[in-house]
Short mmCIF file of C-alpha atoms in Angstrom, two decimals:
data_model
loop_
_atom_site.label_atom_id
_atom_site.label_comp_id
_atom_site.label_asym_id
_atom_site.label_seq_id
_atom_site.Cartn_x
_atom_site.Cartn_y
_atom_site.Cartn_z
CA MET A 6 37.52 4.98 -53.50
CA ARG A 7 34.21 5.16 -51.92
CA GLY A 8 33.14 3.80 -54.25
CA GLU A 9 35.76 1.04 -54.59
CA ARG A 10 35.70 -0.36 -50.98
CA THR A 11 31.83 -0.25 -51.02
CA VAL A 12 32.15 -2.83 -54.29
CA THR A 13 34.82 -4.70 -52.92
CA ARG A 14 34.54 -5.62 -49.60
CA PRO A 15 30.75 -7.50 -50.29
CA ALA A 16 33.61 -9.40 -52.81
CA ALA A 17 36.22 -10.42 -50.67
CA GLY A 18 33.19 -11.71 -47.90
CA ALA A 19 31.32 -13.71 -50.50
CA VAL A 20 35.30 -15.30 -51.31
CA LEU A 21 35.61 -15.65 -47.83
CA LEU A 22 32.76 -17.19 -47.33
CA LEU A 23 32.48 -19.57 -50.06
CA LEU A 24 36.24 -21.43 -49.54
CA ALA A 25 35.10 -21.26 -45.65
CA ALA A 26 32.08 -23.04 -47.17
CA THR A 27 33.92 -25.60 -49.17
CA ALA A 28 36.78 -26.70 -46.68
CA PHE A 29 33.95 -27.40 -43.78
CA VAL A 30 32.71 -29.94 -46.76
CA LEU A 31 35.99 -30.84 -47.83
CA LEU A 32 36.30 -32.09 -43.93
CA LEU A 33 33.33 -33.57 -43.43
CA PHE A 34 34.33 -36.52 -46.63
CA LEU A 35 37.54 -36.65 -45.82
CA VAL A 36 35.90 -37.94 -41.54
CA ARG A 37 33.08 -39.89 -42.87
CA GLY A 38 35.54 -41.29 -45.85
CA GLN A 39 37.91 -42.31 -42.75
CA TRP A 40 40.70 -40.94 -44.73
CA GLY A 41 43.85 -42.75 -43.11
CA PRO A 42 46.35 -39.52 -42.96
CA LEU A 43 44.08 -37.65 -41.57
CA ARG A 44 42.77 -40.03 -38.91
CA ALA A 45 46.54 -41.15 -38.27
CA MET A 46 46.79 -37.08 -37.05
CA ASP A 47 43.63 -36.83 -35.32
CA GLN A 48 44.77 -39.49 -32.56
CA ALA A 49 48.64 -38.28 -32.58
CA VAL A 50 46.29 -34.63 -31.36
CA ALA A 51 44.31 -36.40 -29.42
CA ASP A 52 46.91 -38.83 -27.69
CA GLY A 53 49.43 -35.82 -27.09
CA LEU A 54 47.39 -33.84 -25.70
CA ASN A 55 45.54 -36.01 -23.13
CA GLY A 56 49.07 -37.03 -22.57
CA ALA A 57 50.33 -33.89 -21.45
CA VAL A 58 47.39 -32.62 -19.41
CA ALA A 59 46.54 -36.22 -17.80
CA GLY A 60 46.95 -36.58 -14.38
CA HIS A 61 47.23 -32.61 -13.24
CA GLY A 62 44.36 -32.58 -11.30
CA VAL A 63 44.49 -28.32 -11.29
CA VAL A 64 45.14 -28.50 -14.69
CA VAL A 65 42.00 -30.75 -15.30
CA GLU A 66 39.49 -29.03 -13.52
CA ALA A 67 40.72 -25.52 -15.71
CA LEU A 68 39.83 -27.09 -18.03
CA ARG A 69 36.88 -28.43 -17.04
CA ALA A 70 35.91 -24.83 -16.11
CA VAL A 71 36.56 -23.22 -19.18
CA THR A 72 34.37 -26.33 -21.17
CA GLY A 73 31.12 -24.87 -19.29
CA LEU A 74 31.74 -22.05 -20.91
CA GLY A 75 30.83 -23.75 -23.84
CA GLY A 76 28.66 -26.46 -22.30
CA SER A 77 24.07 -25.81 -22.65
CA PRO A 78 23.93 -24.28 -19.42
CA ALA A 79 26.27 -21.01 -19.45
CA LEU A 80 25.36 -20.85 -23.22
CA ALA A 81 21.26 -20.77 -22.43
CA TRP A 82 21.86 -18.27 -20.39
CA VAL A 83 23.98 -16.08 -22.98
CA THR A 84 20.88 -16.60 -25.85
CA GLY A 85 18.35 -16.38 -23.69
CA VAL A 86 19.83 -12.97 -21.81
CA GLY A 87 20.15 -11.52 -24.42
CA VAL A 88 17.11 -12.63 -26.41
CA VAL A 89 15.07 -11.40 -23.48
CA TRP A 90 17.36 -8.27 -23.21
CA LEU A 91 16.43 -7.73 -26.16
CA LEU A 92 12.75 -7.86 -26.68
CA LEU A 93 12.65 -5.47 -23.43
CA ARG A 94 14.48 -2.85 -25.84
CA ARG A 95 11.52 -3.83 -28.38
CA GLN A 96 14.45 -5.18 -30.92
CA VAL A 97 12.35 -7.72 -32.27
CA ARG A 98 14.47 -8.07 -35.67
CA ALA A 99 17.70 -8.40 -33.48
CA ALA A 100 15.75 -11.18 -31.15
CA LEU A 101 14.71 -13.17 -33.91
CA TYR A 102 18.63 -12.98 -35.30
CA VAL A 103 19.99 -14.28 -31.97
CA ALA A 104 16.99 -16.79 -31.51
CA VAL A 105 17.16 -18.19 -35.24
CA ALA A 106 20.54 -18.54 -35.12
CA ALA A 107 21.13 -20.57 -31.73
CA VAL A 108 18.81 -22.38 -32.57
CA GLY A 109 19.61 -23.34 -35.95
CA ALA A 110 23.38 -24.27 -34.68
CA TRP A 111 21.83 -26.84 -32.37
CA VAL A 112 19.46 -28.40 -35.63
CA LEU A 113 23.12 -28.70 -37.56
CA ILE A 114 25.10 -30.08 -34.73
CA SER A 115 22.43 -33.00 -34.67
CA VAL A 116 22.17 -33.43 -38.60
CA VAL A 117 26.33 -33.26 -38.81
CA LYS A 118 26.37 -35.90 -35.76
CA ALA A 119 23.92 -38.62 -37.48
CA LEU A 120 25.29 -37.96 -40.88
CA VAL A 121 28.57 -38.56 -39.89
CA GLY A 122 28.27 -41.57 -37.35
CA ARG A 123 31.96 -40.64 -35.88
CA LEU A 124 32.54 -42.43 -32.50
CA ARG A 125 34.01 -39.98 -30.09
CA PRO A 126 38.36 -40.86 -29.68
CA VAL A 127 39.75 -43.12 -27.85
CA VAL A 128 42.51 -42.07 -25.74
CA ASP A 129 44.78 -43.43 -22.51
CA GLU A 130 43.03 -41.45 -19.74
CA PRO A 131 39.75 -40.15 -20.92
CA LEU A 132 39.03 -37.23 -18.91
CA ASP A 133 35.02 -36.46 -19.26
CA SER A 134 32.66 -38.83 -20.58
CA PRO A 135 30.26 -37.47 -22.34
CA SER A 136 27.44 -38.67 -24.20
CA GLY A 137 26.38 -39.31 -28.40
CA LEU A 138 28.90 -38.80 -31.50
CA SER A 139 31.89 -36.63 -31.31
CA PHE A 140 31.63 -35.41 -35.15
CA PRO A 141 31.36 -31.79 -34.88
CA SER A 142 31.91 -30.80 -31.45
CA GLY A 143 28.91 -29.26 -30.20
CA HIS A 144 30.66 -27.28 -27.57
CA ALA A 145 32.84 -25.34 -30.05
CA LEU A 146 30.06 -24.78 -32.64
CA SER A 147 26.93 -23.39 -29.84
CA SER A 148 29.95 -21.10 -28.95
CA LEU A 149 31.41 -19.56 -31.88
CA VAL A 150 27.94 -18.87 -32.90
CA SER A 151 26.55 -18.23 -28.96
CA TYR A 152 28.93 -15.56 -28.28
CA GLY A 153 29.56 -14.13 -31.82
CA VAL A 154 25.36 -13.37 -33.12
CA LEU A 155 25.26 -11.23 -29.61
CA LEU A 156 28.91 -9.94 -30.35
CA LEU A 157 27.31 -9.07 -34.00
CA VAL A 158 24.35 -7.01 -32.33
CA PHE A 159 26.09 -4.95 -29.86
CA LEU A 160 29.08 -3.95 -32.00
CA PRO A 161 27.48 -1.06 -33.35
CA VAL A 162 26.83 0.83 -30.33
CA MET A 163 31.15 -0.24 -28.67
CA SER A 164 33.54 2.12 -29.47
CA ARG A 165 36.50 1.30 -30.99
CA ARG A 166 38.24 0.32 -28.15
CA VAL A 167 35.69 -1.25 -25.82
CA ARG A 168 35.33 -3.19 -29.66
CA ARG A 169 38.84 -4.38 -29.83
CA ALA A 170 38.76 -5.89 -26.47
CA ALA A 171 34.99 -7.38 -27.33
CA LEU A 172 36.40 -9.43 -30.04
CA ALA A 173 39.22 -10.50 -28.36
CA VAL A 174 38.37 -11.72 -25.71
CA ALA A 175 35.23 -13.86 -27.26
CA VAL A 176 38.40 -15.04 -30.17
CA VAL A 177 40.52 -16.23 -27.16
CA VAL A 178 37.00 -17.98 -25.37
CA VAL A 179 35.92 -20.04 -28.69
CA VAL A 180 39.02 -21.08 -29.31
CA LEU A 181 40.09 -22.25 -25.43
CA VAL A 182 36.66 -24.14 -25.48
CA GLY A 183 37.59 -25.67 -28.75
CA PHE A 184 41.56 -26.38 -27.56
CA THR A 185 39.62 -28.32 -24.24
CA ARG A 186 37.26 -30.40 -25.84
CA ILE A 187 40.60 -32.41 -27.15
CA ALA A 188 42.57 -31.83 -23.95
CA LEU A 189 40.12 -33.41 -22.22
CA GLY A 190 40.32 -36.01 -24.83
CA VAL A 191 35.95 -35.97 -26.30
CA HIS A 192 36.72 -34.41 -29.74
CA TYR A 193 39.25 -34.97 -32.31
CA LEU A 194 41.31 -31.83 -33.41
CA THR A 195 39.15 -32.22 -36.82
CA ASP A 196 35.69 -32.18 -34.55
CA VAL A 197 37.29 -28.48 -34.06
CA VAL A 198 38.00 -26.55 -36.69
CA ALA A 199 35.44 -27.70 -39.08
CA VAL A 200 32.36 -26.61 -36.98
CA TRP A 201 34.94 -23.51 -36.81
CA LEU A 202 34.04 -23.11 -40.01
CA LEU A 203 30.65 -24.32 -40.43
CA GLY A 204 29.96 -21.93 -37.78
CA ALA A 205 31.53 -19.07 -39.90
CA VAL A 206 29.15 -19.91 -42.71
CA TRP A 207 25.95 -19.83 -40.53
CA LEU A 208 26.70 -17.01 -38.68
CA ALA A 209 27.12 -15.42 -41.95
CA VAL A 210 24.67 -16.90 -43.93
CA THR A 211 21.99 -15.45 -40.68
CA ALA A 212 23.38 -11.76 -40.69
CA VAL A 213 23.03 -11.23 -43.84
CA ALA A 214 19.38 -12.52 -44.18
CA PHE A 215 18.44 -10.35 -41.34
CA ARG A 216 20.40 -7.27 -42.25
CA HIS A 217 17.94 -7.65 -45.87
CA TRP A 218 14.92 -8.03 -43.97
CA PRO A 219 12.30 -4.58 -45.28
CA ARG A 220 12.89 -1.87 -42.35
CA GLU A 221 9.10 -1.06 -41.94
CA ARG A 222 7.90 -5.10 -41.78
CA LEU A 223 8.03 -7.63 -40.16
CA LEU A 224 6.74 -11.40 -41.52
CA GLY A 225 4.23 -9.04 -42.91
CA HIS A 226 3.47 -6.68 -39.94
CA PRO A 227 4.60 -3.35 -38.77
CA MET A 228 7.45 -3.47 -36.98
CA PRO A 229 7.10 -2.17 -32.94
CA GLN A 230 6.83 1.51 -33.13
CA ALA A 231 10.16 3.45 -31.40
CA ALA A 232 9.37 5.58 -28.53
CA GLU A 233 9.43 8.92 -30.20
CA GLY A 234 6.98 7.40 -32.70
CA GLY A 235 8.17 6.81 -36.30
CA PRO A 236 9.37 2.51 -37.52
CA VAL A 237 12.66 1.32 -35.29
CA GLU A 238 16.19 2.68 -37.59
CA ARG A 239 18.40 0.74 -38.68
CA SER A 240 21.67 1.75 -36.84
CA ARG A 241 24.21 3.24 -38.48
CA VAL A 242 27.02 1.16 -37.89
CA PRO A 243 30.06 0.72 -40.60
CA SER A 244 29.24 -1.70 -43.81
CA GLY A 245 30.59 -4.99 -43.95
CA LEU A 246 28.66 -5.13 -40.29
CA PRO A 247 25.32 -7.01 -40.94
CA VAL A 248 22.62 -6.68 -37.93
CA LEU A 249 19.78 -4.12 -37.67
CA GLY A 250 18.67 -2.35 -34.82
CA SER A 251 18.07 0.75 -33.41
CA ALA A 252 21.37 2.33 -32.58
CA GLU A 253 20.07 4.34 -29.11
CA ALA A 254 18.25 1.04 -27.75
CA LEU A 255 21.00 -1.22 -28.39
CA ARG A 256 23.12 0.84 -26.07
CA PRO A 257 23.10 -0.42 -21.98
CA VAL A 258 23.06 2.94 -20.86
CA PRO A 259 22.42 6.13 -22.61
CA GLU A 260 25.85 8.07 -23.96
CA ARG A 261 24.83 10.80 -21.32
CA HIS A 262 23.73 9.44 -17.80
CA ALA A 263 23.62 9.87 -14.07
CA HIS A 264 26.19 8.55 -11.91
CA ALA A 265 25.22 5.12 -10.75
CA LEU A 266 26.46 6.25 -7.66
CA PRO A 267 25.57 10.30 -6.96
CA ARG A 268 27.07 10.79 -3.68
CA PRO A 269 30.12 7.93 -3.69
CA LEU A 270 31.96 9.50 -0.57
CA LEU A 271 28.26 10.16 1.63
CA ALA A 272 27.36 7.22 0.45
CA GLY A 273 30.12 5.27 1.47
CA ALA A 274 30.59 6.34 4.81
CA GLU A 275 26.74 5.82 5.40
CA LEU A 276 27.10 2.41 4.87
CA MET A 277 30.36 1.98 6.60
CA VAL A 278 28.52 3.36 9.83
CA VAL A 279 24.80 0.65 9.09
CA TRP A 280 27.43 -1.71 8.26
CA LEU A 281 29.29 -1.46 12.20
CA LEU A 282 26.30 -1.19 13.23
CA ILE A 283 24.44 -4.22 11.73
CA ALA A 284 27.97 -6.11 12.38
CA GLY A 285 27.34 -5.54 16.32
CA ALA A 286 24.34 -6.20 16.24
CA LEU A 287 24.29 -9.12 15.18
CA TYR A 288 27.73 -10.43 18.07
CA GLY A 289 25.47 -8.91 20.82
CA LEU A 290 22.56 -11.43 19.69
CA GLY A 291 24.92 -14.55 19.19
CA THR A 292 27.05 -14.39 21.84
CA LEU A 293 23.65 -14.29 24.00
CA ILE A 294 22.01 -16.96 22.50
CA LYS A 295 24.99 -18.58 22.76
CA GLY A 296 24.58 -17.82 26.81
CA ALA A 297 21.08 -18.73 26.85
CA GLY A 298 21.07 -21.76 26.65
CA ALA A 299 22.47 -24.99 29.56
CA GLY A 300 25.73 -24.77 28.73
CA PRO A 301 26.20 -25.84 25.18
CA GLU A 302 22.51 -26.76 24.49
CA PRO A 303 20.77 -23.60 22.64
CA THR A 304 17.79 -22.35 24.45
CA GLY A 305 14.21 -25.07 24.71
CA TRP A 306 12.11 -23.66 21.99
CA ASP A 307 15.17 -23.15 19.09
CA GLY A 308 16.05 -26.65 19.72
CA ALA A 309 12.78 -28.15 19.78
CA VAL A 310 11.85 -26.68 16.12
CA VAL A 311 14.93 -28.60 14.22
CA ARG A 312 14.32 -31.41 16.20
CA ASP A 313 10.21 -31.85 15.34
CA LEU A 314 10.80 -31.11 12.40
CA ALA A 315 13.73 -33.94 11.87
CA GLU A 316 11.41 -36.05 12.72
CA VAL A 317 8.61 -35.84 10.23
CA ARG A 318 10.93 -36.27 6.60
CA THR A 319 9.04 -37.46 4.25
CA PRO A 320 10.74 -37.96 0.15
CA TRP A 321 9.11 -35.63 -1.62
CA LEU A 322 9.56 -32.82 0.79
CA ASN A 323 13.24 -34.21 1.24
CA ASP A 324 13.08 -34.01 -3.16
CA ALA A 325 11.92 -30.33 -2.51
CA ALA A 326 14.29 -29.19 0.25
CA GLU A 327 17.39 -30.12 -2.02
CA GLY A 328 16.22 -28.02 -4.75
CA LEU A 329 15.10 -24.99 -2.28
CA ARG A 330 18.77 -25.73 -0.68
CA ILE A 331 19.53 -25.13 -4.51
CA LEU A 332 17.90 -22.41 -5.06
CA GLY A 333 19.49 -20.24 -1.64
CA GLY A 334 22.86 -22.14 -2.52
CA ALA A 335 26.17 -19.87 -4.22
CA PRO A 336 25.05 -21.49 -8.17
CA GLY A 337 21.30 -20.71 -7.16
CA ILE A 338 22.30 -16.46 -6.14
CA ILE A 339 24.75 -16.86 -8.85
CA ALA A 340 22.21 -17.74 -11.52
CA GLY A 341 20.18 -15.27 -10.04
CA VAL A 342 22.39 -12.28 -11.08
CA ALA A 343 22.83 -13.42 -13.74
CA ILE A 344 19.47 -12.90 -14.88
CA VAL A 345 18.78 -9.87 -13.17
CA ALA A 346 21.06 -7.98 -13.24
CA PRO A 347 21.54 -7.56 -17.24
CA LEU A 348 17.06 -7.53 -17.57
CA ALA A 349 17.23 -4.91 -14.98
CA VAL A 350 19.64 -2.58 -16.82
CA ALA A 351 17.79 -3.32 -20.40
CA VAL A 352 14.54 -1.65 -18.13
CA THR A 353 15.81 0.93 -16.86
CA ARG A 354 18.52 1.69 -18.46
CA SER A 355 20.46 2.88 -16.07
CA TRP A 356 24.10 0.92 -14.19
CA ARG A 357 22.34 2.02 -11.01
CA PRO A 358 20.25 -1.11 -10.69
CA LEU A 359 24.44 -2.91 -10.78
CA ALA A 360 25.49 -1.14 -7.93
CA LEU A 361 22.67 -1.79 -6.05
CA LEU A 362 22.75 -5.91 -6.84
CA GLY A 363 27.31 -4.92 -5.82
CA LEU A 364 26.86 -3.20 -2.83
CA ALA A 365 23.98 -4.58 -1.40
CA LEU A 366 25.18 -8.63 -2.08
CA VAL A 367 29.10 -7.86 -1.22
CA GLY A 368 28.49 -6.38 2.13
CA GLN A 369 26.01 -9.37 2.63
CA ILE A 370 28.20 -11.36 2.92
CA ILE A 371 31.52 -9.81 4.24
CA LEU A 372 29.62 -9.33 7.23
CA PHE A 373 28.58 -13.01 7.26
CA LEU A 374 31.21 -13.82 7.25
CA VAL A 375 32.24 -11.95 10.08
CA THR A 376 29.52 -12.91 11.99
CA VAL A 377 30.28 -16.31 11.58
CA ALA A 378 33.69 -15.51 13.21
CA LEU A 379 33.19 -14.12 15.81
CA VAL A 380 29.90 -15.81 16.97
CA ALA A 381 30.70 -19.45 16.38
CA ARG A 382 28.17 -21.08 17.00
CA ALA A 383 27.62 -24.92 15.94
CA ARG A 384 24.89 -26.50 13.77
CA PRO A 385 22.03 -28.37 15.34
CA ASP A 386 22.92 -31.90 16.72
CA VAL A 387 19.95 -34.09 14.77
CA PRO A 388 20.43 -36.42 11.20
CA HIS A 389 21.75 -33.40 8.43
CA LEU A 390 19.60 -34.15 5.27
CA THR A 391 22.75 -33.17 3.47
CA ALA A 392 25.66 -34.94 4.31
CA GLU A 393 28.26 -32.44 3.78
CA LEU A 394 27.27 -28.73 5.22
CA PRO A 395 29.35 -25.94 4.17
CA PRO A 396 32.49 -25.16 6.56
CA THR A 397 30.74 -22.40 8.05
CA ALA A 398 29.31 -21.92 11.30
CA SER A 399 25.22 -22.24 12.37
CA TYR A 400 24.67 -18.30 13.31
CA PRO A 401 23.04 -16.57 10.91
CA SER A 402 21.90 -18.94 7.84
CA GLY A 403 24.18 -17.91 4.78
CA HIS A 404 20.78 -19.22 2.41
CA VAL A 405 18.85 -16.77 3.90
CA THR A 406 20.76 -13.78 3.42
CA ALA A 407 22.19 -14.40 0.26
CA THR A 408 18.09 -15.14 -0.96
CA LEU A 409 16.25 -11.78 1.03
CA THR A 410 19.59 -9.94 -0.28
CA LEU A 411 18.70 -10.41 -4.15
CA THR A 412 14.76 -10.79 -3.44
CA ALA A 413 14.92 -7.77 -2.00
CA CYS A 414 17.39 -5.60 -4.34
CA THR A 415 15.29 -6.97 -7.20
CA ALA A 416 11.96 -6.09 -5.40
CA ILE A 417 13.39 -1.96 -5.33
CA ILE A 418 14.95 -2.32 -8.76
CA VAL A 419 10.99 -2.69 -9.65
CA PHE A 420 9.98 0.02 -7.83
CA ARG A 421 12.04 2.12 -9.57
CA ALA A 422 11.50 1.06 -12.86
CA THR A 423 7.82 0.55 -13.14
CA GLY A 424 4.74 2.22 -11.13
CA ARG A 425 2.69 -0.31 -11.56
CA THR A 426 1.00 -1.83 -9.08
CA GLY A 427 1.04 -5.47 -9.99
CA TRP A 428 4.08 -5.38 -10.58
CA ARG A 429 5.54 -4.57 -7.69
CA VAL A 430 3.26 -5.82 -5.47
CA THR A 431 4.24 -9.68 -7.83
CA SER A 432 7.96 -8.27 -6.24
CA VAL A 433 7.08 -8.72 -2.86
CA VAL A 434 5.32 -11.32 -2.90
CA LEU A 435 8.12 -13.63 -4.32
CA ALA A 436 10.00 -12.06 -1.91
CA VAL A 437 8.79 -13.33 1.21
CA LEU A 438 8.16 -16.40 -0.80
CA ILE A 439 11.11 -17.10 -1.86
CA THR A 440 13.22 -16.79 1.38
CA ALA A 441 10.46 -18.17 3.95
CA ALA A 442 10.63 -21.43 1.56
CA VAL A 443 14.85 -21.09 1.58
CA ALA A 444 14.15 -20.19 5.93
CA PHE A 445 12.83 -23.77 6.32
CA GLU A 446 14.37 -25.14 3.86
CA ARG A 447 17.53 -24.91 6.11
CA LEU A 448 15.41 -25.25 9.23
CA TYR A 449 14.08 -28.99 7.37
CA ALA A 450 17.20 -30.15 6.63
CA GLY A 451 19.12 -28.80 10.16
CA ALA A 452 21.66 -26.80 9.07
CA HIS A 453 20.74 -23.71 11.33
CA TYR A 454 18.16 -22.97 14.55
CA PRO A 455 15.05 -20.65 13.60
CA SER A 456 17.46 -17.76 15.60
CA ASP A 457 20.01 -18.41 12.83
CA VAL A 458 17.23 -17.62 10.69
CA LEU A 459 16.04 -14.85 12.50
CA ALA A 460 19.43 -13.41 12.61
CA ALA A 461 20.22 -13.53 9.20
CA LEU A 462 16.89 -11.60 8.28
CA LEU A 463 18.21 -8.73 10.90
CA LEU A 464 21.40 -8.47 9.01
CA ALA A 465 19.79 -8.86 4.99
CA GLY A 466 16.87 -6.58 5.76
CA PRO A 467 18.81 -2.89 7.72
CA TRP A 468 21.72 -3.73 4.70
CA THR A 469 19.36 -3.70 1.49
CA ALA A 470 17.74 -1.04 3.00
CA ALA A 471 21.06 0.75 3.92
CA CYS A 472 21.96 0.60 0.10
CA TRP A 473 18.53 1.46 -1.35
CA TRP A 474 19.48 4.60 0.14
CA ALA A 475 23.11 5.31 -0.87
CA THR A 476 21.93 4.20 -4.63
CA ARG A 477 19.35 6.87 -4.48
CA PRO A 478 19.11 9.26 -7.95
CA ALA A 479 19.59 12.69 -6.77
CA PRO A 480 16.15 14.73 -7.91
CA GLY A 481 17.79 15.56 -11.09
CA ASP A 482 18.94 12.44 -11.48
CA ARG A 483 15.71 10.70 -11.66
CA THR A 484 14.06 13.45 -14.16
CA ARG A 485 15.56 12.12 -16.72
CA GLU A 486 16.34 8.73 -16.23
CA ARG A 487 12.45 8.66 -15.73
CA ALA A 488 12.39 10.64 -19.97
CA SER A 489 14.69 7.29 -20.74
CA LEU A 490 12.16 4.57 -19.88
CA ASP A 491 9.23 3.91 -22.59
CA PRO A 492 6.51 6.04 -21.53
CA ALA A 493 4.95 3.59 -23.33
CA ALA A 494 5.88 0.27 -20.97
CA HIS A 495 6.17 2.79 -18.40
CA GLU A 496 3.84 5.01 -15.20
CA LEU A 497 6.17 6.22 -12.91
CA GLU A 498 6.08 7.09 -9.67
CA PRO A 499 8.56 9.10 -7.25
CA ASP A 500 10.75 6.72 -5.65
#
């Protein structure tokens, strides 16, 4: 029976692949030939969905948020971080598979769009304004390929329960992205269905091609050596999963790993005490600062710095400040965490970086919001560079707090992952420079006083240090974590 399955599964896969390819080619010719019944059906679906969602602001915003999961920024992060993650784990073949599949999907989109030349749908209330042609949907194809290729790479190391959940999530995301493109009135139904067929064919073809490359050599060169010596081994995957790589290296952390928070009760008590001390110090300092000036005005030096900077603004400094504002704001911090967190796990082979980042960032946000509510200091009375400032008050600076917390946590992760002086010095220098640049932007933009920035440093510095202390590994865990790192790539020293 086992032999029959071995013969039957590849044959069934080949038949399904041929059917998908045939269906896509048929749809392509029908769309290009503007077959009447198909055009009428496409237009009816587009009009119906557009009429159902138009005028419902919340629904439209939700559709735009979901469609962003198939947009260029989200997929660039998914594939870019995935490729770097695999390269850090020395899974060169798997990294090439992800990169080739993603780039190839982009090429396919461009070629097919130019070949068919179909215009976008015309609906009563357009809810988006994309550029380019309609057939096929770039969002639908890119999301299917990007999420699908990473799923195929990591399926071998997932448990059965996690595998089912991951498959379900991936399918739901891809289907929803395709649905939003139709509901927003920027694609026809056949634009999405055809691209799902094309994406499935492309994933299957690239996966089979990479699976059957020679084990020991890649493009004529020897494969990277595993930490224990010898060529990188093929993962022990179920029959039909066409992915190569070391199963152990593809696991985010080893099957037996130390707890990310080895002393949770003690760590919780320590962090609570530190949190209350910092909150009290910030409240006391804020009360003193507010009462130090004449009436509602701040002290002379505090207000003079902001006024002087507002008078020396130039167009090129304004442009630079706008970039720094985004870097230190919610978009920049979220993007930084989305990059640092997975790559830190790739390097350290531990969940500890996630615990550090989570405790530090959540704690500083709560401290910031509590302090803002208690002190309620008005923003500087100067022309603001940004017309619409956040509704929070001036004391302390949330941008500086979040930036210092993230960059300091990144430096801590680097110190824990490597003993190399160059990497450690670079992480500290970048943390100082990035935080200083964001602090200057907040003063230059007239959003904060210098004392607000100093209060942000008082908040983020001690709190991040407390989170470092709470997440430090136990002596035995530290030894095991060092052993799990690649000795050829890391020279570890004590924390």
